[in-house]
């Protein structure tokens, strides 16, 4: 196994779930998510030889995932599927544990899916553990814009979930 293959396998192991979740925040069903994830991994494979180290490899990978996902949205809009942003849902089962935890997780995911795309983007990447700086690089926005979007997303989620700040 050469260096590229080892690096790619390491990325799949470390970022596979995160890439699937990011893709899931852009599409409406499991089949579309699986197709998008495949496209993302193919794009990552093709881009690996061009990685210059200007950012972390993780940021590089999530930037590709974001770009591929946006391209997918543009294709959908071009085909007249403009309700895509309003119909994103997460079909994955809730976390293991008590029934209450599963219900809370499902309720949170439904609330996140109802947020505008910009807010979903920053939340999704933050859920994956990316720093404000990394999110800024991935989305091509300022760190202060990341903070504003996260704050607004949290406020909307608190309102939707009936919590007081």
mmCIF file of C-alpha atoms in Angstrom:
data_model
loop_
_atom_site.group_PDB
_atom_site.id
_atom_site.type_symbol
_atom_site.label_atom_id
_atom_site.label_comp_id
_atom_site.label_asym_id
_atom_site.label_seq_id
_atom_site.Cartn_x
_atom_site.Cartn_y
_atom_site.Cartn_z
ATOM 1 C CA UNK A 1 0.000 0.000 0.000
ATOM 2 C CA UNK A 2 1.507 3.344 -1.039
ATOM 3 C CA UNK A 3 1.406 6.610 0.930
ATOM 4 C CA UNK A 4 -1.667 7.930 -0.886
ATOM 5 C CA UNK A 5 -3.616 4.748 -0.160
ATOM 6 C CA UNK A 6 -2.572 4.755 3.501
ATOM 7 C CA UNK A 7 -3.510 8.413 3.884
ATOM 8 C CA UNK A 8 -6.840 7.846 2.173
ATOM 9 C CA UNK A 9 -7.645 4.842 4.377
ATOM 10 C CA UNK A 10 -6.729 6.850 7.469
ATOM 11 C CA UNK A 11 -9.080 9.618 6.343
ATOM 12 C CA UNK A 12 -11.901 7.149 5.742
ATOM 13 C CA UNK A 13 -11.368 5.697 9.222
ATOM 14 C CA UNK A 14 -11.132 9.069 10.968
ATOM 15 C CA UNK A 15 -13.580 11.192 8.967
ATOM 16 C CA UNK A 16 -15.995 8.683 7.423
ATOM 17 C CA UNK A 17 -18.855 9.308 9.827
ATOM 18 C CA UNK A 18 -18.332 13.049 9.736
ATOM 19 C CA UNK A 19 -18.339 13.140 5.943
ATOM 20 C CA UNK A 20 -21.582 11.162 5.908
ATOM 21 C CA UNK A 21 -23.170 13.565 8.384
ATOM 22 C CA UNK A 22 -22.007 16.619 6.444
ATOM 23 C CA UNK A 23 -23.401 15.127 3.233
ATOM 24 C CA UNK A 24 -26.634 14.304 5.049
ATOM 25 C CA UNK A 25 -27.096 17.940 5.978
ATOM 26 C CA UNK A 26 -27.242 18.876 2.276
ATOM 27 C CA UNK A 27 -29.520 16.184 0.829
ATOM 28 C CA UNK A 28 -32.973 14.880 1.580
ATOM 29 C CA UNK A 29 -32.729 11.094 1.777
ATOM 30 C CA UNK A 30 -30.398 8.198 2.444
ATOM 31 C CA UNK A 31 -29.885 7.289 -1.240
ATOM 32 C CA UNK A 32 -28.854 10.850 -2.145
ATOM 33 C CA UNK A 33 -26.604 10.947 0.902
ATOM 34 C CA UNK A 34 -24.863 7.725 -0.133
ATOM 35 C CA UNK A 35 -24.352 9.027 -3.680
ATOM 36 C CA UNK A 36 -22.980 12.316 -2.388
ATOM 37 C CA UNK A 37 -20.643 10.557 0.040
ATOM 38 C CA UNK A 38 -19.280 8.473 -2.850
ATOM 39 C CA UNK A 39 -18.705 11.639 -4.897
ATOM 40 C CA UNK A 40 -16.961 13.279 -1.960
ATOM 41 C CA UNK A 41 -14.600 10.343 -1.409
ATOM 42 C CA UNK A 42 -13.781 10.170 -5.119
ATOM 43 C CA UNK A 43 -13.018 13.906 -5.089
ATOM 44 C CA UNK A 44 -10.819 13.478 -2.010
ATOM 45 C CA UNK A 45 -8.937 10.608 -3.678
ATOM 46 C CA UNK A 46 -8.318 12.729 -6.780
ATOM 47 C CA UNK A 47 -7.308 15.778 -4.732
ATOM 48 C CA UNK A 48 -4.888 14.071 -2.323
ATOM 49 C CA UNK A 49 -1.824 14.433 -4.594
ATOM 50 C CA UNK A 50 -2.499 18.195 -4.715
ATOM 51 C CA UNK A 51 -2.588 18.651 -0.931
ATOM 52 C CA UNK A 52 0.078 21.261 -0.164
ATOM 53 C CA UNK A 53 -0.284 21.463 3.593
ATOM 54 C CA UNK A 54 -1.645 25.026 3.604
ATOM 55 C CA UNK A 55 -4.232 23.787 6.096
ATOM 56 C CA UNK A 56 -4.684 20.628 8.116
ATOM 57 C CA UNK A 57 -5.561 17.508 6.160
ATOM 58 C CA UNK A 58 -8.842 17.391 8.065
ATOM 59 C CA UNK A 59 -9.746 20.930 6.958
ATOM 60 C CA UNK A 60 -8.784 20.010 3.392
ATOM 61 C CA UNK A 61 -11.119 16.988 3.486
ATOM 62 C CA UNK A 62 -14.077 18.895 4.939
ATOM 63 C CA UNK A 63 -13.547 21.692 2.423
ATOM 64 C CA UNK A 64 -13.870 19.138 -0.379
ATOM 65 C CA UNK A 65 -16.976 17.702 1.283
ATOM 66 C CA UNK A 66 -18.501 21.162 1.526
ATOM 67 C CA UNK A 67 -17.661 22.044 -2.085
ATOM 68 C CA UNK A 68 -19.070 18.771 -3.446
ATOM 69 C CA UNK A 69 -22.216 19.225 -1.380
ATOM 70 C CA UNK A 70 -22.742 22.765 -2.624
ATOM 71 C CA UNK A 71 -22.230 21.528 -6.187
ATOM 72 C CA UNK A 72 -24.938 18.935 -5.529
ATOM 73 C CA UNK A 73 -27.299 21.687 -4.311
ATOM 74 C CA UNK A 74 -26.621 23.763 -7.413
ATOM 75 C CA UNK A 75 -27.367 20.760 -9.626
ATOM 76 C CA UNK A 76 -30.626 20.193 -7.737
ATOM 77 C CA UNK A 77 -31.659 23.821 -8.119
ATOM 78 C CA UNK A 78 -30.830 23.673 -11.819
ATOM 79 C CA UNK A 79 -33.229 20.747 -12.165
ATOM 80 C CA UNK A 80 -36.010 22.676 -10.411
ATOM 81 C CA UNK A 81 -35.800 20.945 -7.034
ATOM 82 C CA UNK A 82 -35.914 24.176 -5.015
ATOM 83 C CA UNK A 83 -37.589 22.671 -1.954
ATOM 84 C CA UNK A 84 -34.423 20.719 -1.122
ATOM 85 C CA UNK A 85 -33.274 23.018 1.660
ATOM 86 C CA UNK A 86 -36.573 22.744 3.490
ATOM 87 C CA UNK A 87 -36.832 18.967 3.336
ATOM 88 C CA UNK A 88 -33.528 17.735 4.739
ATOM 89 C CA UNK A 89 -34.008 14.963 7.227
ATOM 90 C CA UNK A 90 -31.767 12.646 9.137
ATOM 91 C CA UNK A 91 -32.827 9.028 8.805
ATOM 92 C CA UNK A 92 -30.135 7.653 11.111
ATOM 93 C CA UNK A 93 -31.276 6.135 14.392
ATOM 94 C CA UNK A 94 -30.728 8.104 17.571
ATOM 95 C CA UNK A 95 -27.843 7.334 19.915
ATOM 96 C CA UNK A 96 -27.829 4.201 21.995
ATOM 97 C CA UNK A 97 -29.085 4.639 25.472
ATOM 98 C CA UNK A 98 -32.384 5.484 27.015
ATOM 99 C CA UNK A 99 -35.530 6.185 25.059
ATOM 100 C CA UNK A 100 -35.486 9.783 26.268
ATOM 101 C CA UNK A 101 -31.983 10.332 24.893
ATOM 102 C CA UNK A 102 -33.031 8.873 21.535
ATOM 103 C CA UNK A 103 -36.105 11.118 21.390
ATOM 104 C CA UNK A 104 -34.053 14.190 22.313
ATOM 105 C CA UNK A 105 -31.458 13.411 19.649
ATOM 106 C CA UNK A 106 -34.154 12.909 17.016
ATOM 107 C CA UNK A 107 -35.884 16.121 18.022
ATOM 108 C CA UNK A 108 -32.583 18.034 17.830
ATOM 109 C CA UNK A 109 -31.787 16.649 14.372
ATOM 110 C CA UNK A 110 -35.250 17.614 13.100
ATOM 111 C CA UNK A 111 -34.760 21.122 14.449
ATOM 112 C CA UNK A 112 -31.296 21.402 12.860
ATOM 113 C CA UNK A 113 -32.687 20.190 9.515
ATOM 114 C CA UNK A 114 -35.171 23.071 9.565
ATOM 115 C CA UNK A 115 -32.444 25.709 9.902
ATOM 116 C CA UNK A 116 -31.252 27.701 6.878
ATOM 117 C CA UNK A 117 -28.316 26.146 5.014
ATOM 118 C CA UNK A 118 -25.700 28.590 6.345
ATOM 119 C CA UNK A 119 -26.573 27.705 9.915
ATOM 120 C CA UNK A 120 -26.709 23.957 9.177
ATOM 121 C CA UNK A 121 -23.271 24.168 7.573
ATOM 122 C CA UNK A 122 -21.547 25.693 10.594
ATOM 123 C CA UNK A 123 -23.404 23.460 13.054
ATOM 124 C CA UNK A 124 -22.593 20.327 11.091
ATOM 125 C CA UNK A 125 -18.900 21.166 10.966
ATOM 126 C CA UNK A 126 -18.869 22.219 14.624
ATOM 127 C CA UNK A 127 -20.554 18.919 15.571
ATOM 128 C CA UNK A 128 -17.602 17.233 13.838
ATOM 129 C CA UNK A 129 -15.229 19.064 16.169
ATOM 130 C CA UNK A 130 -13.845 21.621 13.737
ATOM 131 C CA UNK A 131 -12.637 24.869 15.295
ATOM 132 C CA UNK A 132 -13.986 28.260 14.265
ATOM 133 C CA UNK A 133 -10.797 28.754 12.266
ATOM 134 C CA UNK A 134 -11.198 25.437 10.453
ATOM 135 C CA UNK A 135 -14.879 26.120 9.729
ATOM 136 C CA UNK A 136 -13.875 29.526 8.405
ATOM 137 C CA UNK A 137 -11.407 27.891 6.003
ATOM 138 C CA UNK A 138 -13.859 25.202 4.897
ATOM 139 C CA UNK A 139 -16.717 27.591 4.163
ATOM 140 C CA UNK A 140 -14.626 30.529 3.001
ATOM 141 C CA UNK A 141 -16.124 32.948 5.516
ATOM 142 C CA UNK A 142 -14.591 34.922 8.378
ATOM 143 C CA UNK A 143 -14.280 33.478 11.873
ATOM 144 C CA UNK A 144 -16.578 36.229 13.158
ATOM 145 C CA UNK A 145 -19.177 35.154 10.583
ATOM 146 C CA UNK A 146 -18.806 31.560 11.836
ATOM 147 C CA UNK A 147 -19.421 32.792 15.384
ATOM 148 C CA UNK A 148 -22.460 34.819 14.323
ATOM 149 C CA UNK A 149 -23.975 31.905 12.390
ATOM 150 C CA UNK A 150 -23.371 29.512 15.285
ATOM 151 C CA UNK A 151 -24.890 31.946 17.769
ATOM 152 C CA UNK A 152 -27.962 32.489 15.595
ATOM 153 C CA UNK A 153 -28.312 28.763 15.004
ATOM 154 C CA UNK A 154 -28.146 28.073 18.744
ATOM 155 C CA UNK A 155 -30.743 30.789 19.424
ATOM 156 C CA UNK A 156 -33.103 29.322 16.824
ATOM 157 C CA UNK A 157 -32.596 25.808 18.149
ATOM 158 C CA UNK A 158 -33.280 26.967 21.701
ATOM 159 C CA UNK A 159 -36.487 28.638 20.504
ATOM 160 C CA UNK A 160 -37.556 25.590 18.476
ATOM 161 C CA UNK A 161 -36.795 23.229 21.341
ATOM 162 C CA UNK A 162 -38.505 25.461 23.904
ATOM 163 C CA UNK A 163 -35.403 26.171 25.964
ATOM 164 C CA UNK A 164 -34.435 29.450 27.539
ATOM 165 C CA UNK A 165 -30.927 30.744 27.153
#
